[in-house]
Short mmCIF file of C-alpha atoms in Angstrom, two decimals:
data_model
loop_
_atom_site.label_atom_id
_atom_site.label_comp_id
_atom_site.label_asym_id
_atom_site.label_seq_id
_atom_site.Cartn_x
_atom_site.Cartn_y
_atom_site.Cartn_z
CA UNK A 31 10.58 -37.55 7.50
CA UNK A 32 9.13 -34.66 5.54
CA UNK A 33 5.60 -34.81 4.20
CA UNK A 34 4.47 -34.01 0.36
CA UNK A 35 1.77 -32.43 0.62
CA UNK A 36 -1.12 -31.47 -2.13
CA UNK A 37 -0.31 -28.14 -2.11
CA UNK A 38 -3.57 -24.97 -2.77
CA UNK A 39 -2.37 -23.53 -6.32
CA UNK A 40 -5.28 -21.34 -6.86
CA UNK A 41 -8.24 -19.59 -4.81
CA UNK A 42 -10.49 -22.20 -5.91
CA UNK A 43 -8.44 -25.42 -5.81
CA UNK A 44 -10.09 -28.36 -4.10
CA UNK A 45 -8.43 -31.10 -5.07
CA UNK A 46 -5.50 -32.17 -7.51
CA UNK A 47 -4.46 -34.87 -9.86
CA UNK A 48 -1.45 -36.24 -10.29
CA UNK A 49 -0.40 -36.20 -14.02
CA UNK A 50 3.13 -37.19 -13.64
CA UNK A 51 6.08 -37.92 -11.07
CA UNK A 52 8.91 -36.69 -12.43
CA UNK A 53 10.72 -38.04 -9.01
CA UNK A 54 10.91 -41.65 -8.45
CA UNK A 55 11.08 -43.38 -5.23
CA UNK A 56 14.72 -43.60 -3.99
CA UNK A 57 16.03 -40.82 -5.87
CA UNK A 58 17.50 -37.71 -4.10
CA UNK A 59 15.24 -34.53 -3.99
CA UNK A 60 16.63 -30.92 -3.05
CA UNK A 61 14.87 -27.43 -2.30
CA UNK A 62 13.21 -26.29 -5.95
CA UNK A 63 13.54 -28.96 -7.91
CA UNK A 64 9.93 -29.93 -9.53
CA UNK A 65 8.46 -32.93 -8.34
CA UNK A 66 5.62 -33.61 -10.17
CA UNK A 67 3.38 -32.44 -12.64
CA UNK A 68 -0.58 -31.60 -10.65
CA UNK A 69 -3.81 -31.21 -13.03
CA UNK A 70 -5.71 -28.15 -10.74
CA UNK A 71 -8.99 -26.40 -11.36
CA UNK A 72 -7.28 -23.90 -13.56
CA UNK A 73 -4.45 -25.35 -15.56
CA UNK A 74 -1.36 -27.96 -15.01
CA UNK A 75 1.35 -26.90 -13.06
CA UNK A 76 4.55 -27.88 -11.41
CA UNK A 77 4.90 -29.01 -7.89
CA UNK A 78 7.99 -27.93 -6.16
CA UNK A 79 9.77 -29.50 -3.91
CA UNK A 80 10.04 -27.42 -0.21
CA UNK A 81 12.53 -30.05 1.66
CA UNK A 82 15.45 -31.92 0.52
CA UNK A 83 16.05 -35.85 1.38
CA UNK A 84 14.93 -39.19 -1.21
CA UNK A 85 11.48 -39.24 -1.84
CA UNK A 86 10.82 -42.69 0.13
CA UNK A 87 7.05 -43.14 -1.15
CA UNK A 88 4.48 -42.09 -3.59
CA UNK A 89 0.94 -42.14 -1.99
CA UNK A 90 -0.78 -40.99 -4.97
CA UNK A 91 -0.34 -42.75 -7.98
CA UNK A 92 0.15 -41.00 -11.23
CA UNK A 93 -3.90 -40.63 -12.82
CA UNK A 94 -5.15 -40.19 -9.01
CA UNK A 95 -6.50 -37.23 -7.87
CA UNK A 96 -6.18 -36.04 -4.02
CA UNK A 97 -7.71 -33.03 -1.74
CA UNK A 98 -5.93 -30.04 -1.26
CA UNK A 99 -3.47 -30.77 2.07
CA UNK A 100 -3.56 -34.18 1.80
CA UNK A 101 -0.09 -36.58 1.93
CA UNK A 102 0.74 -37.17 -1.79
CA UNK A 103 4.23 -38.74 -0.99
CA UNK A 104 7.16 -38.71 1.76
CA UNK A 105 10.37 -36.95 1.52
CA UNK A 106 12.93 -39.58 4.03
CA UNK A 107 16.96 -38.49 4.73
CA UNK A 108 19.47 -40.19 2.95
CA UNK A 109 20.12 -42.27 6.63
CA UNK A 110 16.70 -43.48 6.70
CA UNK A 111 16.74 -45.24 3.22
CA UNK A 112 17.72 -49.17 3.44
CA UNK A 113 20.51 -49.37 0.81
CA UNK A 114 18.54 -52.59 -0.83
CA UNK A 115 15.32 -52.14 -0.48
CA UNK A 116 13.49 -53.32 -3.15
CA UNK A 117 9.80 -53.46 -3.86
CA UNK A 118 8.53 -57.45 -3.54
CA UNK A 119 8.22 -58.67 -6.94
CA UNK A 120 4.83 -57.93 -8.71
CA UNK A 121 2.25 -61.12 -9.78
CA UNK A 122 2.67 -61.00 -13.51
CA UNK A 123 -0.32 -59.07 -14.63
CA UNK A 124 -3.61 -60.79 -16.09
CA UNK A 125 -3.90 -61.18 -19.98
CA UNK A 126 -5.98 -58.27 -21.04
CA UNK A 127 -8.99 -59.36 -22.65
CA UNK A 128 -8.97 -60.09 -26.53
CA UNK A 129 -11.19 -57.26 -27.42
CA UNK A 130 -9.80 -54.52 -24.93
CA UNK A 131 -8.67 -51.81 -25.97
CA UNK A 132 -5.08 -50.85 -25.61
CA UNK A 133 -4.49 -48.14 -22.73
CA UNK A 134 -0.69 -46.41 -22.78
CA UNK A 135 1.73 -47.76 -20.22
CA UNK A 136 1.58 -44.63 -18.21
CA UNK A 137 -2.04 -45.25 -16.97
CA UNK A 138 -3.07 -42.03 -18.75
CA UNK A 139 -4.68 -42.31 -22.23
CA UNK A 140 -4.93 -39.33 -24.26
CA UNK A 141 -8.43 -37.36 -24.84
CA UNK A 142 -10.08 -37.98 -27.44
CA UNK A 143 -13.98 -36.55 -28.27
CA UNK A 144 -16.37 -39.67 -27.88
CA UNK A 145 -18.66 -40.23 -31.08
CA UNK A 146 -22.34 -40.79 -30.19
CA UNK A 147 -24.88 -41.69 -32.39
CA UNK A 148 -28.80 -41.98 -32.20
CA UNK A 149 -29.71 -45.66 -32.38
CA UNK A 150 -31.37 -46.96 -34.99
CA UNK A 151 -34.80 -48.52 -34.89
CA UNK A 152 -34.41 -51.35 -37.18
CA UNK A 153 -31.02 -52.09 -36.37
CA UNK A 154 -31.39 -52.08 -32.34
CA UNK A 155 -33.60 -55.15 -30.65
CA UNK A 156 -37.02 -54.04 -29.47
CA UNK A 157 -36.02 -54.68 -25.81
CA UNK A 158 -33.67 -55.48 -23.24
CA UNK A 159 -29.98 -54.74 -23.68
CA UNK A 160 -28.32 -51.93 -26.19
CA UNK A 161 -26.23 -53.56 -29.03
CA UNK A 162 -22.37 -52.00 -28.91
CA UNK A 163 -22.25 -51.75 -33.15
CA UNK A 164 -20.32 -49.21 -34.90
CA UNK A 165 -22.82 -46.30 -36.73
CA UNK A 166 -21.79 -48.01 -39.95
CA UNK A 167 -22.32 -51.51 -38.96
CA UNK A 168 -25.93 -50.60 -38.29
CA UNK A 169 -26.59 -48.91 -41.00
CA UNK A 170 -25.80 -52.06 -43.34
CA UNK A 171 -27.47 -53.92 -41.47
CA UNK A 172 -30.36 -52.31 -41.24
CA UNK A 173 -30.16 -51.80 -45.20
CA UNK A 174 -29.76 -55.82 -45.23
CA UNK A 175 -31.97 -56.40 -42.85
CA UNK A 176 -29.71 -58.31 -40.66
CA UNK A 177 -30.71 -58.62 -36.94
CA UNK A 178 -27.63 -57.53 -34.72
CA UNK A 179 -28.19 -59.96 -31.83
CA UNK A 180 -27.59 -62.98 -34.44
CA UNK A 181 -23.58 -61.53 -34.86
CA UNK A 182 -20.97 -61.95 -32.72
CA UNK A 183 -18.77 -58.25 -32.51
CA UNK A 184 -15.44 -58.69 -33.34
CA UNK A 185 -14.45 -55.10 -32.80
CA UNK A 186 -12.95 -53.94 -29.13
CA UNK A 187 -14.80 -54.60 -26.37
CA UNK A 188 -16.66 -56.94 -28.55
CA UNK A 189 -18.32 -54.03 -31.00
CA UNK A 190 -19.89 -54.66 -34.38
CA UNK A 191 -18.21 -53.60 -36.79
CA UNK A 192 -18.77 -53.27 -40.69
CA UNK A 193 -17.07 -56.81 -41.74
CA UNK A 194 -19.21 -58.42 -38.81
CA UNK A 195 -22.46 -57.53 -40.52
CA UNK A 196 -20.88 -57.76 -44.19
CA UNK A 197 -19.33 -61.45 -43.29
CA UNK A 198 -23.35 -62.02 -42.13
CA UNK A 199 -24.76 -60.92 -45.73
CA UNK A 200 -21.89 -63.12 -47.22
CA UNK A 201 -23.12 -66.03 -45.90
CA UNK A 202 -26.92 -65.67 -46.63
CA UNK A 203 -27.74 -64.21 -43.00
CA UNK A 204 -30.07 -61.26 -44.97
CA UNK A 205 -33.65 -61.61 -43.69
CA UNK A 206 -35.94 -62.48 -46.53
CA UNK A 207 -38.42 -59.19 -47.74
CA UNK A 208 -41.91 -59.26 -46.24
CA UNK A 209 -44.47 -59.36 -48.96
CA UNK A 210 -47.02 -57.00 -47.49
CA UNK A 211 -44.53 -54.58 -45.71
CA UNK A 212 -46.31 -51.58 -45.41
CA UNK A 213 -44.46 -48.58 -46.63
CA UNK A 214 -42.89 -45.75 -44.54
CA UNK A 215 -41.44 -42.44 -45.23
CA UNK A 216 -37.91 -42.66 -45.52
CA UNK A 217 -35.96 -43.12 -42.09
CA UNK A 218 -33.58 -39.67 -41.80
CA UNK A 219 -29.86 -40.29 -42.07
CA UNK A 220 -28.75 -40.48 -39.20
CA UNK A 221 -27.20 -37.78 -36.96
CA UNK A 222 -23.59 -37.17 -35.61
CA UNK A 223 -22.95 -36.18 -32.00
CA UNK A 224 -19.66 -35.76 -30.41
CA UNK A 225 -19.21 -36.12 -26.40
CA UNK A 226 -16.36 -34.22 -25.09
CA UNK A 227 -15.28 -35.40 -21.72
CA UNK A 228 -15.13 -31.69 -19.47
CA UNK A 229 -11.73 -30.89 -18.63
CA UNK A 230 -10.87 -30.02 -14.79
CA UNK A 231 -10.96 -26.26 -15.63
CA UNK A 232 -14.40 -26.05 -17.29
CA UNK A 233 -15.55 -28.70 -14.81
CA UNK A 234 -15.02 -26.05 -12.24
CA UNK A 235 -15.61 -23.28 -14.60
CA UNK A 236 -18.93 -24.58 -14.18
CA UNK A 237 -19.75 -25.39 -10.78
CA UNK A 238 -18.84 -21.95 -9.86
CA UNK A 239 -20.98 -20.10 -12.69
CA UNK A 240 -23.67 -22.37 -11.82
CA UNK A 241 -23.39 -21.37 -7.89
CA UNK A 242 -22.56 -17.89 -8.80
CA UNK A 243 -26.30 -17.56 -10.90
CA UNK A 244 -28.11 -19.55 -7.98
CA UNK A 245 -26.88 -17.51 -5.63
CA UNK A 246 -25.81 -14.16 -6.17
CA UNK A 247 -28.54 -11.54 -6.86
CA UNK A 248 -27.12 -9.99 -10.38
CA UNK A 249 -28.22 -7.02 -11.74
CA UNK A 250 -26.56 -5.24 -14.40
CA UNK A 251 -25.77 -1.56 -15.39
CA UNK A 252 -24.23 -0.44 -19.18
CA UNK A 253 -22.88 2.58 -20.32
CA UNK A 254 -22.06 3.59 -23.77
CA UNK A 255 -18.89 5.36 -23.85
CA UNK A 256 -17.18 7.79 -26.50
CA UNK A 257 -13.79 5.85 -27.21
CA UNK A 258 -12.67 8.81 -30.03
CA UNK A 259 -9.81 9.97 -27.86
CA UNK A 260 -8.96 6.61 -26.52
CA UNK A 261 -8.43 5.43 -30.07
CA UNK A 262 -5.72 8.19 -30.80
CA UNK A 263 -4.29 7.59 -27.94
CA UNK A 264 -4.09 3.73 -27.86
CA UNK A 265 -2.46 4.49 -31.87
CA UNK A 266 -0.18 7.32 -30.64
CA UNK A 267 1.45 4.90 -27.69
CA UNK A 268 1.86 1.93 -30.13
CA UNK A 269 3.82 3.53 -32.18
CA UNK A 270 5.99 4.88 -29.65
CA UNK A 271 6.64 1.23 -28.66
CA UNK A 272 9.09 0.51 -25.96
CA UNK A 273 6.79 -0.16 -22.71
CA UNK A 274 3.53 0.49 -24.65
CA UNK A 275 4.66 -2.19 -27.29
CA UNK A 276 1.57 -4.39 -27.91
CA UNK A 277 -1.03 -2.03 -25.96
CA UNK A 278 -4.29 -2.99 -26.76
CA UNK A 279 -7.78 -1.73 -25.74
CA UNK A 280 -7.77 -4.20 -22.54
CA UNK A 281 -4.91 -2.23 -20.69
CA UNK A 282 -6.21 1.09 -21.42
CA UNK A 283 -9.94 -0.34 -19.76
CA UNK A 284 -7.22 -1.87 -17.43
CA UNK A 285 -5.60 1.22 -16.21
CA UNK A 286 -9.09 2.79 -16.03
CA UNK A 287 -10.91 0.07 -13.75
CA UNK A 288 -8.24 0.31 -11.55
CA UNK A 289 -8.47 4.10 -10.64
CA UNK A 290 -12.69 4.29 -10.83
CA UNK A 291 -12.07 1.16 -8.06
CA UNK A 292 -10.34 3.32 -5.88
CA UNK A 293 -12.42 6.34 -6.88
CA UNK A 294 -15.68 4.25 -5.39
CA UNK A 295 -14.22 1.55 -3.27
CA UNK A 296 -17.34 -0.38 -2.69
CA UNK A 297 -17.08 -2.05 -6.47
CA UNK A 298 -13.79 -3.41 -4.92
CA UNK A 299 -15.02 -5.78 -2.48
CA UNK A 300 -16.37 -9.60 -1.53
CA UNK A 301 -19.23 -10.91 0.12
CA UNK A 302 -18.32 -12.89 3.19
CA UNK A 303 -21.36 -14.43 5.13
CA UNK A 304 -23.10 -11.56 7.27
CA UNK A 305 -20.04 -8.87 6.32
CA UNK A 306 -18.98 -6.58 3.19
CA UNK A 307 -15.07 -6.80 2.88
CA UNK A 308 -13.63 -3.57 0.97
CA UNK A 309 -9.99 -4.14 -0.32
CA UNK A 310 -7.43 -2.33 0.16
CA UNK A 311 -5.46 -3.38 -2.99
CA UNK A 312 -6.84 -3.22 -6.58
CA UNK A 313 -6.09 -6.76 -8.33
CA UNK A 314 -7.84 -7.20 -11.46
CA UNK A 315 -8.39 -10.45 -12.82
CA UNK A 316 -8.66 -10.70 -16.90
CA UNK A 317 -10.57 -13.86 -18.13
CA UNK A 318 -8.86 -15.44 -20.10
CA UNK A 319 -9.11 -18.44 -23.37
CA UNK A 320 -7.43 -21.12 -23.44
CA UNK A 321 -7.38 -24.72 -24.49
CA UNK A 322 -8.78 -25.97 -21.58
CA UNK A 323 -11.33 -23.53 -20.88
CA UNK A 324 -11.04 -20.15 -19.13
CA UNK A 325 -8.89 -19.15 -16.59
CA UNK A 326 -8.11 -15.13 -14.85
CA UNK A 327 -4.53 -14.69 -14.36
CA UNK A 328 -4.56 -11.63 -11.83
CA UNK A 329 -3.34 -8.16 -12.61
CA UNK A 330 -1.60 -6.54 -9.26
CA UNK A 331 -1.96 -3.31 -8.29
CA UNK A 332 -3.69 -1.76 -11.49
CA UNK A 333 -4.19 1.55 -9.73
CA UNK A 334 -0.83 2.69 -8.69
CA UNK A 335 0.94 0.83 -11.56
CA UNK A 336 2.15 3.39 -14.29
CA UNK A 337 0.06 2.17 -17.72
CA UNK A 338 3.51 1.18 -19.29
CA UNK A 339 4.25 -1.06 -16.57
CA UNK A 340 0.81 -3.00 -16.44
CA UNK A 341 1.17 -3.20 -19.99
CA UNK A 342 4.13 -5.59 -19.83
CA UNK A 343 2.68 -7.18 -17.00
CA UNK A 344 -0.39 -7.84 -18.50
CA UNK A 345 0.98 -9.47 -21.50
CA UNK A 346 2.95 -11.01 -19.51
CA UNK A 347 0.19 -12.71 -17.65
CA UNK A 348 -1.98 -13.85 -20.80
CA UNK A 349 1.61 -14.78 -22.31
CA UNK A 350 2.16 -17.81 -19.31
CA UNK A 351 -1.56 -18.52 -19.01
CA UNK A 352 -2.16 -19.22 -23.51
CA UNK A 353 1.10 -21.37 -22.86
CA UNK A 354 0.06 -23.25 -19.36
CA UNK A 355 3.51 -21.86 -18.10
CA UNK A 356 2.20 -19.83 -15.34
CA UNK A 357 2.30 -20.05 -11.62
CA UNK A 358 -0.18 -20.92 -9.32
CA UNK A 359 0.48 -16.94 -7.73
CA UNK A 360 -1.01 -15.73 -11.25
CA UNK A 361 -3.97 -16.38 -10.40
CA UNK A 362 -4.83 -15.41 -6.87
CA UNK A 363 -5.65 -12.46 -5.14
CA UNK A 364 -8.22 -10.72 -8.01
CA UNK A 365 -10.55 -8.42 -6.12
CA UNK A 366 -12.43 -7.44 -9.49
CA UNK A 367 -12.69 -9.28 -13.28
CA UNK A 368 -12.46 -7.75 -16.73
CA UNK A 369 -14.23 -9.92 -19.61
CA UNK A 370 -13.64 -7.99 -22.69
CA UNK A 371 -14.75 -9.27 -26.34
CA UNK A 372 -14.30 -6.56 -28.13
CA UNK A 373 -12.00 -8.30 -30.34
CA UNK A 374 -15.28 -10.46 -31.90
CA UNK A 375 -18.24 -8.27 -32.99
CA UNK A 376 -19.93 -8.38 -29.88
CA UNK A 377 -21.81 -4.61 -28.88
CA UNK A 378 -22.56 -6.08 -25.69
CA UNK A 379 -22.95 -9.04 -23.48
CA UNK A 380 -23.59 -9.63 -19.66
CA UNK A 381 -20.83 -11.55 -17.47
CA UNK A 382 -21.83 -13.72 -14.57
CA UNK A 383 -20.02 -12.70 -11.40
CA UNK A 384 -16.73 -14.61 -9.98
CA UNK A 385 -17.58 -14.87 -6.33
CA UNK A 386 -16.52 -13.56 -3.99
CA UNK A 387 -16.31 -10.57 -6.15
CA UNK A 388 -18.59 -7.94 -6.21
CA UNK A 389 -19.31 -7.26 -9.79
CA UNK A 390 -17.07 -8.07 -13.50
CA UNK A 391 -17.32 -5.61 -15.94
CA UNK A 392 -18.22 -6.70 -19.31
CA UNK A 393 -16.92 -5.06 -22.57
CA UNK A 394 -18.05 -5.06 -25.48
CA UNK A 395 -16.51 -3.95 -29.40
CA UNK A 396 -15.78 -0.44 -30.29
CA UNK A 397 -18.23 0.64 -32.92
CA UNK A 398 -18.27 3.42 -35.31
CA UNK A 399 -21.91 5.27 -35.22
CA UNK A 400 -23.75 8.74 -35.52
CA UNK A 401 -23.20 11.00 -32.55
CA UNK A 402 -24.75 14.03 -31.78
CA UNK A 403 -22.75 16.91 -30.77
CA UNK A 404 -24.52 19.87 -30.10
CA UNK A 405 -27.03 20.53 -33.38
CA UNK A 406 -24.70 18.56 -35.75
CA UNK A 407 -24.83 14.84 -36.56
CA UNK A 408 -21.07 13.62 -36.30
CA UNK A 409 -19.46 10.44 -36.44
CA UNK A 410 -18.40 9.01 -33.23
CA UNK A 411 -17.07 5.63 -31.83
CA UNK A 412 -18.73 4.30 -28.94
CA UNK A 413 -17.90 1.03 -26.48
CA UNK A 414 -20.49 -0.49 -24.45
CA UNK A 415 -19.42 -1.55 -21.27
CA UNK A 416 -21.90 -3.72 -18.65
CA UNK A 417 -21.31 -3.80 -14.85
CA UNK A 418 -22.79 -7.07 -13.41
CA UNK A 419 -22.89 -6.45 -9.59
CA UNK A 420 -23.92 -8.25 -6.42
CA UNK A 421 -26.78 -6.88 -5.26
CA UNK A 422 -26.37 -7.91 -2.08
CA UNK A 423 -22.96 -5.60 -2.14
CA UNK A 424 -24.16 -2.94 -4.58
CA UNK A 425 -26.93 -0.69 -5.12
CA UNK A 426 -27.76 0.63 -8.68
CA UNK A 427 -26.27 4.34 -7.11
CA UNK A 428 -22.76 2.81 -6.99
CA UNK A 429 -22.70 1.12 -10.22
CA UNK A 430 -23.97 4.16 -11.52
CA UNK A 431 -20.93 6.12 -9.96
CA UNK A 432 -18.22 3.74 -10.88
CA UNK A 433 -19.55 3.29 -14.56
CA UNK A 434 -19.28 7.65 -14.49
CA UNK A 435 -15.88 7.49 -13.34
CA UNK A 436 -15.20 4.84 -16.06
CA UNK A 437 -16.51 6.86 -18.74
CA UNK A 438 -15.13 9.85 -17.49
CA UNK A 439 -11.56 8.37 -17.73
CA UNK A 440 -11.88 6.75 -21.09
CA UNK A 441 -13.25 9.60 -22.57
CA UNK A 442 -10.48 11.60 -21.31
CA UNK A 443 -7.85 9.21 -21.28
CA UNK A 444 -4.73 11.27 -20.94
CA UNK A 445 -5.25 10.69 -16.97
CA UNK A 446 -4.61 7.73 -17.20
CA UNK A 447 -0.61 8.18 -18.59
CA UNK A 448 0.08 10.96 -16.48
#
């Protein structure tokens, strides 16, 4: 009987969650159909099934996350299945408590941003335990006066809510005014905080960035670089359309990362232990936005691709990653990562690096300024780029090459069509 196994879905993956079956036990599974729905470090995708047979058992419930290669459910042939086999009958569950709060059937409750507020001095006892009151509640109450551990929270989980406190004033519960209160300066309003639970992507978003920082030497090299020519280039291909339809900035930087890697190869490599590994293949990773943090679908082969051809690929690629339709081969294999916010008016900003990569170029917008050409004063448009490298990988001599060859192609970008 065939295994189910947590499959790897991206470089980083260490673990998965199980979002939904969409198989149940005793029904018949073959080759490529999709199993289950997995929550990874980058994005949900689809599991897909490698075996055919009845999927038997479910190891991992839906909501319950597993390591990468563990058994997440059996696959069993259709001789191996007892015709009436049926689960023993279930206990009937407990009555939920009366102030619980409702959870969906499916185990899984939709996200929603957790309101926190600061708690309030006159509203909150002096010691021992916090009072669970709405931000309302204590506000009327401490307006009234009313002490919070005297009411009884009808709201879920047994909360204090506004008619708790009002139902209090109602029936005389406001503490009389001291006569010789002194008098303070009025108690700010108070202030709203929301706590958003991290998602899985920005979870790992940040252990990596923080590792990255801790242990990676940066150091960072920028270049400003004439973008005139680019410009009438990137105008004169979009309106030739066809395979340069929707070419942007990012696949002309694209095309031109990908031949200045192969013009000084030791940009295009990883750090493993006590060993430099140079790559062979050019894969450029573009970080991407979306709703669940960031994620860098994987360009292949940017230097021997003809520019129309990464074009589509490209968009493509950010296409299936904005929509959380891509595949778990979109985003491995980058050897080198593009951040570009040129689109914002950014000048310039510094990346961290995605180890085991050896530096991400940063870029920044294209801005029109003075330029001087010669003895005149002309106008010009210039693009800051910033190479954070590895120091441990990279000397300042080869970022200073590879950001030359950069420049040198976007200045004169008819190398990269041809």
């Amino acid at each position: 009987m065939p295994d189910v196994n947590m499959p790897k879905l991206s470089d980083t993956m260490e673990e998965g969650k199980i979002l939904r079956w969409l198989k149940k036990p005793g029904e018949r599974v073959a080759i490529g159909d999709i199993l289950a729905e997995v929550e990874t470090d980058k994005a949900n995708m689809e599991l897909e099934a490698y075996d055919e047979g009845v999927l038997s058992e479910v190891r991992v419930k839906e909501g319950e996350s597993a390591p990468v290669g563990a058994v997440i459910a059996v696959l069993a042939g259709a001789d191996d299945v007892k015709p009436a086999a049926r689960p023993a009958s279930r206990p009937e569950p407990a009555p939920a408590p009366a102030r619980a709060e409702p959870r969906p059937e499916s185990g899984r409750e939709p996200w929603r941003p957790t309101v926190v507020r600061r708690p309030e001095a006159a509203a909150e006892p002096e010691g021992g335990e916090a009072i669970k009151a709405s931000p309302r509640a204590r506000r009327i109450a401490r307006e009234h006066e009313i002490d919070l551990r005297s009411l009884r929270g009808t709201g879920p989980g047994g909360r204090i809510v506004e008619k708790d406190v009002e139902g209090a004033i109602a029936a005389g519960g406001a503490a009389p005014k001291k006569e010789a209160e002194t008098v303070s300066a009025p108690e700010a309003p108070p202030r709203g905080e929301r706590r958003m639970e991290l998602s899985r992507v920005r979870r790992t978003t940040a252990k990596r960035m923080s590792e990255s920082k801790r242990e990676v030497p940066h150091f960072y090299a920028s270049s400003d670089i004439r973008m005139d020519e680019a410009v009438r280039l990137k105008a004169t291909l979009a309106d030739l359309g066809g395979e340069f339809e929707g070419i942007t900035f990012t696949h002309l930087v694209l095309k031109a990362v990908g031949i200045a890697l192969t013009r000084v190869p030791e940009v295009n490599a990883s750090y493993d232990g006590d060993a430099i590994v140079l790559h062979d293949t050019v894969h450029v990773g573009i970080a991407t936005a979306v709703e669940t943090g960031l994620i860098v679908p994987v360009v292949h082969d940017c230097d021997r691709q003809p520019l129309g051809a990464l074009v589509r690929q490209a968009r493509a690629l950010v296409e299936r990653a904005r929509a959380g339709r891509f595949e778990s081969a979109d985003l491995i294999g980058g050897t080198f990562t593009l951040s570009n916010l040129g689109m914002y008016p950014v000048s310039t900003f510094a990346a961290v690096i995605n180890p085991p990569q050896a530096a991400i170029l940063a870029v920044g917008a294209i801005r029109d300024v003075p330029v001087v050409e010669g003895s005149h004063v002309v106008p010009g448009r210039l693009m800051t780029v910033t190479l954070s490298c590895d120091h441990r990988i990279i000397d300042g001599v080869i970022a200073g090459r590879f950001l030359a060859e950069l420049s040198g192609l976007l200045t004169r970008p008819l190398a990269l069509v041809v």
